[in-house]
Amino acid sequence: MRTQVGIVGAGPAGLLLAHLLRLQGIESVVLENRSRDYIENRIRAGVLEQGTVDVLNEAGVGERLRREGLVHHGLEISFNQRRHRINLHELTGGRTITVYGQQEVVKDLLRARVEAAAPLYFEVENTSIHALDTATPKIRFSHNATAHEIKCDFIAGCDGFHGICRPAIPAGVLQIFERVYPFGWLGVLAQSKPPSAELIYCHHERGFALFSMRTPEITRLYIQCEPDEDLANWPDERIWEELELRLGASDLTLHEGAIFQKGVTPMRSFVTEPMQYGRLFLAGDAAHIVPPTGAKGMNLAVADVRILARALAAYYQTGGTELLNAYSQTCLRRIWRAEHFSWWMTSLLHRFPDTTLFQQRLQLAELDYVTHSRAAATALAENYVGLPFTE
Ligand code: FAD
Ligand code: DHB
């Protein structure tokens, strides 16, 4: 097989890249090691920045998002048993966020790919990448027990944090920056009316909790837990009890309903520099991870492939490699801003196992400042809705 861009991974990064390239008349082949059913039902992110929504709309895949996405003008922060609203819309000159499940974005992009009859292989095995520092890098994989090789002009490593692309880069090329947090999130989906129309980020002495949603009938809830928490420790009754406690003596009512999905996410910050080696370009979680507090992961994946698609389009139009050569540097500016914001939100809102009374007072002082100073609230708001694309 021969293609222009070989894409490993059909998450938001890989699928959106393939779509943006197709709009520019650039061919690609997408390889995914899971089944279509698995990736369409993998529950993850839910908050789209304004810029992400704009990219999806401009790419012609925003029709259902515009219909079903829940546009939010603000969020709440709860601490010391009180809730405080951050008016995102007002503090950012009219910007908003949209609640729409990542798996819905994936479904929309998959449908566009399938309707265009563009190449996409599910359940591939033994994916490996070769000759990255030549003009014809190759991807090998097997599909239905048959071995294949694709000769490409470029390879996009969109295969997430545990993928094979980043480890294929020779030792000594990449510099890794990493921080692992001593806690995780237990996430659940429940068939119940969300307790509030807006998200509530909750700082509590028992640990962080987050009240989010997917639809007006489905609540998405997160509870700080051990990084390797055993789900068996969390029967439904304990989850509701703990949420009730962490939400505190607030006037909100939790509507307990059937919990139909549970999962544990460990938390880390991770950045690799550069995000390119030869003709391999890494995008999304393959290149960087943020802890989920602040909801930046999928938004960063979208921002990366927007830059990569434009650089590849420039190359195919003019032969120029300027934008491709600048890819890492261009992306890393936004990535490090989001890394800082996610680390800051995580540090502000979680209970650290080795915390001291001094650190606890600092957290409360910062929470008080963020919820009472317009300047501090504006800094939170503009990062949360996402910095505008300037590149
Ligand atoms: P992925 O979605 O991981 O996609 C990579 C794909 O590559 C996968 O489909 C995988 O199966 C495939 N793959 C892996 N190895 C191979 C191989 N060898 N061959 C072929 N295919 C392979 N982000 C936000 O922006 N907002 C949020 O609100 C938010 N909340 C989150 C909540 C939770 C609980 C979690 C876990 C994450 C959250 N994130 C959030 C982060 C977000 O989900 C990720 O950043 C996003 O999935 C990154 O997309 P990606 O395409 O780079 O990687
Ligand atoms: C959701 C996830 C996040 O990481 C976050 O900060 C807010 C909301 C969610 O899944 O709804």
Short mmCIF file of C-alpha atoms and ligand atoms in Angstrom, two decimals:
data_model
loop_
_atom_site.label_atom_id
_atom_site.label_comp_id
_atom_site.label_asym_id
_atom_site.label_seq_id
_atom_site.Cartn_x
_atom_site.Cartn_y
_atom_site.Cartn_z
CA MET A 1 0.00 0.00 0.00
CA ARG A 2 1.00 3.58 -0.56
CA THR A 3 -0.43 6.72 1.05
CA GLN A 4 0.56 10.29 1.75
CA VAL A 5 0.03 10.29 5.53
CA GLY A 6 -0.14 7.09 7.58
CA ILE A 7 -2.07 7.72 10.81
CA VAL A 8 -1.69 5.39 13.80
CA GLY A 9 -4.67 5.66 16.19
CA ALA A 10 -8.35 6.53 15.70
CA GLY A 11 -8.90 8.68 18.78
CA PRO A 12 -9.89 12.34 18.43
CA ALA A 13 -6.38 13.28 17.20
CA GLY A 14 -6.07 10.63 14.46
CA LEU A 15 -9.64 10.91 13.20
CA LEU A 16 -9.69 14.70 13.09
CA LEU A 17 -6.31 14.82 11.37
CA ALA A 18 -7.53 12.38 8.71
CA HIS A 19 -10.64 14.51 8.20
CA LEU A 20 -8.77 17.85 7.97
CA LEU A 21 -6.31 16.32 5.49
CA ARG A 22 -9.12 14.93 3.34
CA LEU A 23 -10.66 18.42 3.16
CA GLN A 24 -7.32 19.54 1.66
CA GLY A 25 -7.25 16.65 -0.81
CA ILE A 26 -4.50 14.79 1.08
CA GLU A 27 -4.81 10.99 1.32
CA SER A 28 -4.33 9.08 4.53
CA VAL A 29 -4.80 5.61 5.98
CA VAL A 30 -5.96 5.32 9.61
CA LEU A 31 -5.00 2.25 11.68
CA GLU A 32 -6.70 1.44 14.99
CA ASN A 33 -6.02 -1.57 17.18
CA ARG A 34 -9.44 -1.59 18.87
CA SER A 35 -12.87 -2.29 17.38
CA ARG A 36 -15.23 0.43 16.17
CA ASP A 37 -17.67 -0.48 18.91
CA TYR A 38 -14.97 -0.14 21.58
CA ILE A 39 -13.80 3.32 20.55
CA GLU A 40 -17.34 4.60 20.07
CA ASN A 41 -18.17 3.64 23.63
CA ARG A 42 -14.95 4.55 25.44
CA ILE A 43 -16.02 7.12 28.05
CA ARG A 44 -13.56 9.94 28.59
CA ALA A 45 -13.60 13.69 28.18
CA GLY A 46 -16.67 15.87 28.08
CA VAL A 47 -15.70 19.54 27.93
CA LEU A 48 -14.95 21.20 24.60
CA GLU A 49 -13.30 24.59 24.47
CA GLN A 50 -14.74 27.27 22.22
CA GLY A 51 -11.82 26.83 19.80
CA THR A 52 -12.41 23.06 19.59
CA VAL A 53 -16.08 23.62 18.77
CA ASP A 54 -15.06 26.15 16.11
CA VAL A 55 -12.61 23.70 14.49
CA LEU A 56 -15.24 20.94 14.38
CA ASN A 57 -17.86 23.30 12.95
CA GLU A 58 -15.50 24.69 10.31
CA ALA A 59 -14.56 21.13 9.32
CA GLY A 60 -18.24 20.32 8.70
CA VAL A 61 -18.59 17.74 11.50
CA GLY A 62 -20.39 19.96 14.04
CA GLU A 63 -24.02 19.42 13.07
CA ARG A 64 -24.94 17.05 15.94
CA LEU A 65 -22.64 18.92 18.32
CA ARG A 66 -24.60 22.14 17.66
CA ARG A 67 -27.86 20.27 18.26
CA GLU A 68 -26.96 18.16 21.30
CA GLY A 69 -23.99 19.92 22.94
CA LEU A 70 -24.77 21.77 26.17
CA VAL A 71 -23.34 25.30 26.04
CA HIS A 72 -22.19 26.52 29.48
CA HIS A 73 -21.61 30.15 30.39
CA GLY A 74 -20.09 29.49 33.80
CA LEU A 75 -18.89 26.94 36.34
CA GLU A 76 -18.90 26.66 40.10
CA ILE A 77 -16.17 26.09 42.66
CA SER A 78 -17.18 24.71 46.05
CA PHE A 79 -15.09 24.90 49.22
CA ASN A 80 -15.77 25.42 52.94
CA GLN A 81 -19.35 24.23 52.29
CA ARG A 82 -20.08 27.13 49.91
CA ARG A 83 -20.42 27.37 46.14
CA HIS A 84 -19.01 30.26 44.11
CA ARG A 85 -19.78 30.93 40.46
CA ILE A 86 -17.17 31.86 37.86
CA ASN A 87 -18.90 33.63 35.00
CA LEU A 88 -16.81 32.34 32.10
CA HIS A 89 -18.86 34.15 29.47
CA GLU A 90 -18.62 37.58 31.04
CA LEU A 91 -14.97 37.28 32.10
CA THR A 92 -13.78 36.20 28.63
CA GLY A 93 -15.69 38.62 26.43
CA GLY A 94 -18.35 36.13 25.42
CA ARG A 95 -16.56 32.78 25.19
CA THR A 96 -18.18 29.55 26.42
CA ILE A 97 -17.51 25.82 26.79
CA THR A 98 -19.64 22.99 25.42
CA VAL A 99 -20.37 19.73 27.21
CA TYR A 100 -20.39 16.93 24.61
CA GLY A 101 -18.86 13.50 25.20
CA GLN A 102 -15.56 12.69 23.53
CA GLN A 103 -17.08 9.45 22.22
CA GLU A 104 -19.73 11.55 20.45
CA VAL A 105 -16.96 13.54 18.70
CA VAL A 106 -15.36 10.21 17.77
CA LYS A 107 -18.70 8.91 16.39
CA ASP A 108 -19.19 12.06 14.29
CA LEU A 109 -15.67 11.84 12.85
CA LEU A 110 -15.97 8.11 12.20
CA ARG A 111 -19.22 8.62 10.36
CA ALA A 112 -17.60 11.26 8.12
CA ARG A 113 -14.70 8.88 7.38
CA VAL A 114 -16.95 5.95 6.58
CA GLU A 115 -19.31 8.04 4.42
CA ALA A 116 -16.30 9.24 2.40
CA ALA A 117 -15.22 5.58 2.01
CA ALA A 118 -11.73 6.66 3.10
CA PRO A 119 -9.33 3.96 4.37
CA LEU A 120 -9.66 3.04 8.04
CA TYR A 121 -8.72 -0.34 9.54
CA PHE A 122 -10.00 -1.48 12.94
CA GLU A 123 -8.53 -4.24 15.08
CA VAL A 124 -5.10 -4.10 13.47
CA GLU A 125 -2.34 -6.03 15.24
CA ASN A 126 1.44 -5.82 15.60
CA THR A 127 1.65 -2.21 14.37
CA SER A 128 5.25 -1.05 13.95
CA ILE A 129 6.85 1.95 12.23
CA HIS A 130 10.13 2.01 10.28
CA ALA A 131 12.57 4.17 8.29
CA LEU A 132 11.39 7.33 10.05
CA ASP A 133 14.45 9.33 9.02
CA THR A 134 14.03 8.57 5.31
CA ALA A 135 11.70 10.10 2.68
CA THR A 136 9.52 6.95 2.74
CA PRO A 137 8.70 5.90 6.29
CA LYS A 138 6.72 2.66 6.58
CA ILE A 139 4.01 1.22 8.80
CA ARG A 140 3.71 -2.55 9.17
CA PHE A 141 0.67 -4.21 10.71
CA SER A 142 -1.52 -7.23 10.37
CA HIS A 143 -5.23 -7.27 9.72
CA ASN A 144 -7.40 -10.39 9.54
CA ALA A 145 -4.20 -12.43 9.94
CA THR A 146 -2.62 -10.87 6.81
CA ALA A 147 0.59 -8.82 7.08
CA HIS A 148 0.62 -5.39 5.38
CA GLU A 149 3.11 -2.62 4.78
CA ILE A 150 2.18 0.98 3.96
CA LYS A 151 4.75 3.27 2.38
CA CYS A 152 4.04 6.85 3.46
CA ASP A 153 5.38 10.36 2.95
CA PHE A 154 4.72 11.05 6.63
CA ILE A 155 3.52 9.16 9.72
CA ALA A 156 1.29 10.77 12.35
CA GLY A 157 1.63 9.10 15.75
CA CYS A 158 -1.87 9.66 17.20
CA ASP A 159 -1.85 6.44 19.24
CA GLY A 160 -2.24 7.87 22.72
CA PHE A 161 0.01 7.63 25.77
CA HIS A 162 0.50 3.83 25.58
CA GLY A 163 1.01 3.69 21.80
CA ILE A 164 3.98 2.42 19.80
CA CYS A 165 5.02 5.59 17.94
CA ARG A 166 6.75 7.55 20.70
CA PRO A 167 8.79 4.50 21.83
CA ALA A 168 9.94 3.99 18.19
CA ILE A 169 11.99 7.19 18.35
CA PRO A 170 15.67 6.36 19.03
CA ALA A 171 16.92 6.78 22.59
CA GLY A 172 18.44 10.17 23.33
CA VAL A 173 16.30 12.15 20.88
CA LEU A 174 13.44 13.04 23.21
CA GLN A 175 13.47 14.94 26.44
CA ILE A 176 10.69 13.87 28.82
CA PHE A 177 9.11 16.06 31.50
CA GLU A 178 6.86 14.21 33.93
CA ARG A 179 5.00 14.40 37.22
CA VAL A 180 2.86 11.62 38.65
CA TYR A 181 0.15 12.54 41.19
CA PRO A 182 -0.52 10.47 44.31
CA PHE A 183 -4.24 10.08 43.51
CA GLY A 184 -6.65 9.21 40.71
CA TRP A 185 -10.25 9.89 39.71
CA LEU A 186 -13.06 7.43 40.03
CA GLY A 187 -15.46 8.43 37.25
CA VAL A 188 -19.06 7.28 36.93
CA LEU A 189 -21.99 7.84 34.64
CA ALA A 190 -25.42 7.76 36.27
CA GLN A 191 -28.92 7.81 34.91
CA SER A 192 -29.93 10.84 36.93
CA LYS A 193 -30.69 14.50 36.51
CA PRO A 194 -27.51 16.57 37.13
CA PRO A 195 -27.67 18.33 40.54
CA SER A 196 -26.78 21.66 38.92
CA ALA A 197 -27.02 23.16 35.44
CA GLU A 198 -23.28 23.92 35.56
CA LEU A 199 -20.16 21.96 36.49
CA ILE A 200 -19.11 22.05 40.14
CA TYR A 201 -15.44 21.60 41.04
CA CYS A 202 -15.41 20.70 44.71
CA HIS A 203 -12.51 21.09 47.15
CA HIS A 204 -13.15 19.09 50.32
CA GLU A 205 -11.13 17.71 53.20
CA ARG A 206 -12.22 14.18 52.17
CA GLY A 207 -10.84 14.87 48.68
CA PHE A 208 -11.84 16.42 45.37
CA ALA A 209 -15.17 15.78 43.64
CA LEU A 210 -16.54 16.97 40.31
CA PHE A 211 -20.16 17.19 39.25
CA SER A 212 -20.55 17.18 35.50
CA MET A 213 -23.06 15.84 33.00
CA ARG A 214 -23.54 14.46 29.53
CA THR A 215 -27.23 15.18 28.86
CA PRO A 216 -30.07 16.66 30.93
CA GLU A 217 -30.74 13.07 32.13
CA ILE A 218 -27.19 11.73 32.53
CA THR A 219 -24.80 12.87 35.25
CA ARG A 220 -21.01 12.47 35.03
CA LEU A 221 -19.36 12.38 38.45
CA TYR A 222 -15.75 12.10 39.60
CA ILE A 223 -14.34 11.38 43.06
CA GLN A 224 -10.69 11.64 44.09
CA CYS A 225 -9.45 8.15 44.97
CA GLU A 226 -6.22 6.12 45.17
CA PRO A 227 -4.31 6.02 41.84
CA ASP A 228 -4.70 2.21 41.71
CA GLU A 229 -8.12 2.11 43.36
CA ASP A 230 -9.98 -1.20 43.20
CA LEU A 231 -13.49 -0.60 41.83
CA ALA A 232 -14.71 -3.37 44.12
CA ASN A 233 -14.20 -0.89 47.00
CA TRP A 234 -16.81 1.39 45.46
CA PRO A 235 -20.31 -0.06 45.47
CA ASP A 236 -22.93 2.42 44.26
CA GLU A 237 -24.11 3.29 47.79
CA ARG A 238 -20.59 4.33 48.82
CA ILE A 239 -20.27 6.54 45.74
CA TRP A 240 -23.49 8.44 46.48
CA GLU A 241 -22.60 8.72 50.17
CA GLU A 242 -19.17 10.13 49.40
CA LEU A 243 -20.51 12.60 46.82
CA GLU A 244 -23.10 13.78 49.32
CA LEU A 245 -20.37 14.39 51.91
CA ARG A 246 -18.03 16.18 49.53
CA LEU A 247 -20.74 18.38 48.10
CA GLY A 248 -21.16 19.52 51.69
CA ALA A 249 -23.99 21.30 53.39
CA SER A 250 -25.04 22.91 50.15
CA ASP A 251 -28.58 23.54 49.05
CA LEU A 252 -28.11 21.11 46.16
CA THR A 253 -29.91 17.80 45.93
CA LEU A 254 -28.19 14.78 44.43
CA HIS A 255 -30.60 12.72 42.38
CA GLU A 256 -29.43 9.17 42.93
CA GLY A 257 -29.95 7.02 39.87
CA ALA A 258 -28.61 3.84 38.31
CA ILE A 259 -24.83 3.96 37.87
CA PHE A 260 -24.09 2.31 34.52
CA GLN A 261 -20.38 2.94 34.05
CA LYS A 262 -17.38 3.15 36.43
CA GLY A 263 -13.67 3.63 35.80
CA VAL A 264 -10.46 4.78 37.51
CA THR A 265 -8.02 7.21 35.88
CA PRO A 266 -4.52 7.67 37.32
CA MET A 267 -3.21 11.23 36.99
CA ARG A 268 0.00 12.53 35.48
CA SER A 269 1.55 15.48 33.72
CA PHE A 270 3.84 14.49 30.84
CA VAL A 271 5.45 16.33 27.93
CA THR A 272 7.87 15.10 25.30
CA GLU A 273 10.12 17.50 23.40
CA PRO A 274 10.34 17.65 20.47
CA MET A 275 7.14 16.09 19.08
CA GLN A 276 8.80 15.10 15.83
CA TYR A 277 11.53 12.77 14.63
CA GLY A 278 12.34 12.65 10.91
CA ARG A 279 9.00 12.14 9.16
CA LEU A 280 7.14 11.02 12.29
CA PHE A 281 4.94 13.63 13.98
CA LEU A 282 3.37 12.92 17.39
CA ALA A 283 0.01 14.49 18.25
CA GLY A 284 -2.34 14.39 21.25
CA ASP A 285 -1.80 12.04 24.18
CA ALA A 286 1.06 10.33 22.31
CA ALA A 287 3.09 13.48 22.99
CA HIS A 288 1.63 14.90 26.19
CA ILE A 289 -0.69 14.15 29.10
CA VAL A 290 -2.39 16.53 31.50
CA PRO A 291 -4.22 15.56 34.68
CA PRO A 292 -7.94 15.83 33.83
CA THR A 293 -8.69 18.75 36.20
CA GLY A 294 -9.36 21.64 33.83
CA ALA A 295 -10.43 19.40 30.92
CA LYS A 296 -7.55 20.15 28.55
CA GLY A 297 -6.50 16.74 27.12
CA MET A 298 -8.79 16.34 24.13
CA ASN A 299 -8.70 20.07 23.42
CA LEU A 300 -4.90 19.90 23.15
CA ALA A 301 -5.17 16.92 20.80
CA VAL A 302 -7.45 19.00 18.54
CA ALA A 303 -5.09 21.99 18.69
CA ASP A 304 -2.10 19.80 17.68
CA VAL A 305 -3.75 18.28 14.62
CA ARG A 306 -5.07 21.63 13.49
CA ILE A 307 -1.42 22.81 13.31
CA LEU A 308 -0.20 19.55 11.77
CA ALA A 309 -2.89 19.50 9.06
CA ARG A 310 -2.04 23.05 8.07
CA ALA A 311 1.70 22.30 7.94
CA LEU A 312 1.13 19.21 5.78
CA ALA A 313 -1.21 21.14 3.48
CA ALA A 314 1.47 23.82 3.01
CA TYR A 315 4.01 21.10 2.19
CA TYR A 316 1.80 19.49 -0.46
CA GLN A 317 0.87 22.85 -1.98
CA THR A 318 4.32 24.42 -2.16
CA GLY A 319 6.90 21.84 -1.10
CA GLY A 320 7.80 24.20 1.79
CA THR A 321 8.81 22.58 5.09
CA GLU A 322 8.83 25.71 7.22
CA LEU A 323 5.55 24.97 9.05
CA LEU A 324 6.44 21.28 9.45
CA ASN A 325 9.81 22.21 10.96
CA ALA A 326 8.06 24.61 13.36
CA TYR A 327 5.40 22.02 14.38
CA SER A 328 6.81 21.12 17.82
CA GLN A 329 7.62 24.63 18.78
CA THR A 330 4.24 25.95 17.66
CA CYS A 331 2.33 23.27 19.59
CA LEU A 332 4.49 23.32 22.70
CA ARG A 333 3.64 26.91 23.57
CA ARG A 334 -0.06 26.04 24.02
CA ILE A 335 0.80 22.67 25.57
CA TRP A 336 2.95 24.15 28.33
CA ARG A 337 0.28 26.76 29.11
CA ALA A 338 -2.27 23.95 29.47
CA GLU A 339 0.21 21.86 31.49
CA HIS A 340 0.59 24.73 33.93
CA PHE A 341 -3.16 25.34 34.16
CA SER A 342 -3.98 21.65 34.70
CA TRP A 343 -1.24 21.27 37.33
CA TRP A 344 -2.51 24.43 39.07
CA MET A 345 -6.17 23.32 39.06
CA THR A 346 -5.11 19.88 40.31
CA SER A 347 -2.94 21.34 43.09
CA LEU A 348 -5.65 23.76 44.14
CA LEU A 349 -8.51 21.30 44.37
CA HIS A 350 -7.13 17.93 45.55
CA ARG A 351 -6.19 16.62 48.96
CA PHE A 352 -2.56 15.50 48.86
CA PRO A 353 -1.75 12.51 51.10
CA ASP A 354 1.32 14.26 52.58
CA THR A 355 -0.40 17.64 52.98
CA THR A 356 0.48 19.92 55.89
CA LEU A 357 -1.79 22.42 57.64
CA PHE A 358 0.30 25.16 56.03
CA GLN A 359 -0.42 23.83 52.52
CA GLN A 360 -4.11 23.44 53.31
CA ARG A 361 -4.33 27.10 54.35
CA LEU A 362 -2.53 28.10 51.13
CA GLN A 363 -5.10 26.16 49.07
CA LEU A 364 -7.96 27.93 50.86
CA ALA A 365 -6.31 31.34 50.42
CA GLU A 366 -5.96 30.69 46.69
CA LEU A 367 -9.56 29.45 46.39
CA ASP A 368 -10.76 32.55 48.22
CA TYR A 369 -8.72 34.76 45.86
CA VAL A 370 -9.89 33.01 42.68
CA THR A 371 -13.53 33.33 43.70
CA HIS A 372 -13.35 36.94 44.93
CA SER A 373 -10.82 38.74 42.75
CA ARG A 374 -11.97 39.58 39.24
CA ALA A 375 -8.36 39.47 38.03
CA ALA A 376 -7.77 35.97 39.43
CA ALA A 377 -11.15 34.70 38.21
CA THR A 378 -10.40 36.09 34.75
CA ALA A 379 -7.12 34.15 34.62
CA LEU A 380 -8.97 30.94 35.47
CA ALA A 381 -11.78 31.69 33.01
CA GLU A 382 -9.59 32.49 30.01
CA ASN A 383 -7.56 29.30 30.50
CA TYR A 384 -10.67 27.20 31.07
CA VAL A 385 -12.51 28.32 27.92
CA GLY A 386 -9.20 27.95 26.07
CA LEU A 387 -6.85 30.57 24.71
CA PRO A 388 -7.79 31.71 21.21
CA PHE A 389 -5.81 30.25 18.33
CA THR A 390 -3.20 32.79 17.33
CA GLU A 391 -1.05 30.47 15.23
P1 FAD B 1 -6.58 8.59 22.40
O1 FAD B 1 -7.96 9.04 22.57
O2 FAD B 1 -5.95 7.79 23.48
O3 FAD B 1 -6.52 7.78 21.03
C1 FAD B 1 -5.43 6.96 20.68
C2 FAD B 1 -5.94 5.81 19.83
O4 FAD B 1 -4.85 5.02 19.37
C3 FAD B 1 -6.85 4.88 20.61
O5 FAD B 1 -8.06 4.68 19.91
C4 FAD B 1 -6.03 3.61 20.76
O6 FAD B 1 -6.86 2.46 20.82
C5 FAD B 1 -5.18 3.65 19.50
N1 FAD B 1 -3.92 2.88 19.56
C6 FAD B 1 -3.09 2.73 20.61
N2 FAD B 1 -2.05 1.95 20.28
C7 FAD B 1 -2.22 1.60 18.98
C8 FAD B 1 -1.49 0.78 18.07
N3 FAD B 1 -0.35 0.17 18.46
N4 FAD B 1 -1.96 0.63 16.81
C9 FAD B 1 -3.11 1.24 16.43
N5 FAD B 1 -3.85 2.02 17.25
C10 FAD B 1 -3.41 2.20 18.51
N6 FAD B 1 -9.81 15.95 27.83
C11 FAD B 1 -10.52 17.08 27.60
O7 FAD B 1 -10.16 17.84 26.69
N7 FAD B 1 -11.65 17.42 28.32
C12 FAD B 1 -12.09 16.63 29.33
O8 FAD B 1 -13.14 16.92 29.91
C13 FAD B 1 -11.33 15.44 29.64
N8 FAD B 1 -11.72 14.61 30.62
C14 FAD B 1 -11.11 13.39 30.76
C15 FAD B 1 -11.61 12.54 31.70
C16 FAD B 1 -11.04 11.28 31.85
C17 FAD B 1 -11.60 10.35 32.89
C18 FAD B 1 -9.94 10.88 31.00
C19 FAD B 1 -9.33 9.50 31.12
C20 FAD B 1 -9.43 11.74 30.07
C21 FAD B 1 -10.00 13.01 29.94
N9 FAD B 1 -9.53 13.91 28.98
C22 FAD B 1 -10.18 15.11 28.82
C23 FAD B 1 -8.38 13.57 28.15
C24 FAD B 1 -8.77 13.07 26.76
O9 FAD B 1 -9.66 11.98 26.87
C25 FAD B 1 -7.53 12.66 25.96
O10 FAD B 1 -6.58 13.69 26.03
C26 FAD B 1 -7.85 12.33 24.50
O11 FAD B 1 -8.43 11.05 24.40
C27 FAD B 1 -6.60 12.36 23.61
O12 FAD B 1 -6.93 11.97 22.30
P2 FAD B 1 -5.87 11.20 21.39
O13 FAD B 1 -6.55 10.96 20.10
O14 FAD B 1 -4.57 11.90 21.43
O15 FAD B 1 -5.60 9.82 22.15
C1 DHB B 2 -15.30 16.45 32.67
C2 DHB B 2 -14.00 16.01 32.72
C3 DHB B 2 -13.01 16.84 33.22
O1 DHB B 2 -11.74 16.44 33.27
C4 DHB B 2 -13.33 18.12 33.66
O2 DHB B 2 -12.34 18.92 34.16
C5 DHB B 2 -14.63 18.56 33.59
C6 DHB B 2 -15.62 17.72 33.10
C7 DHB B 2 -16.34 15.56 32.14
O3 DHB B 2 -16.00 14.42 31.80
O4 DHB B 2 -17.51 15.96 32.07
#
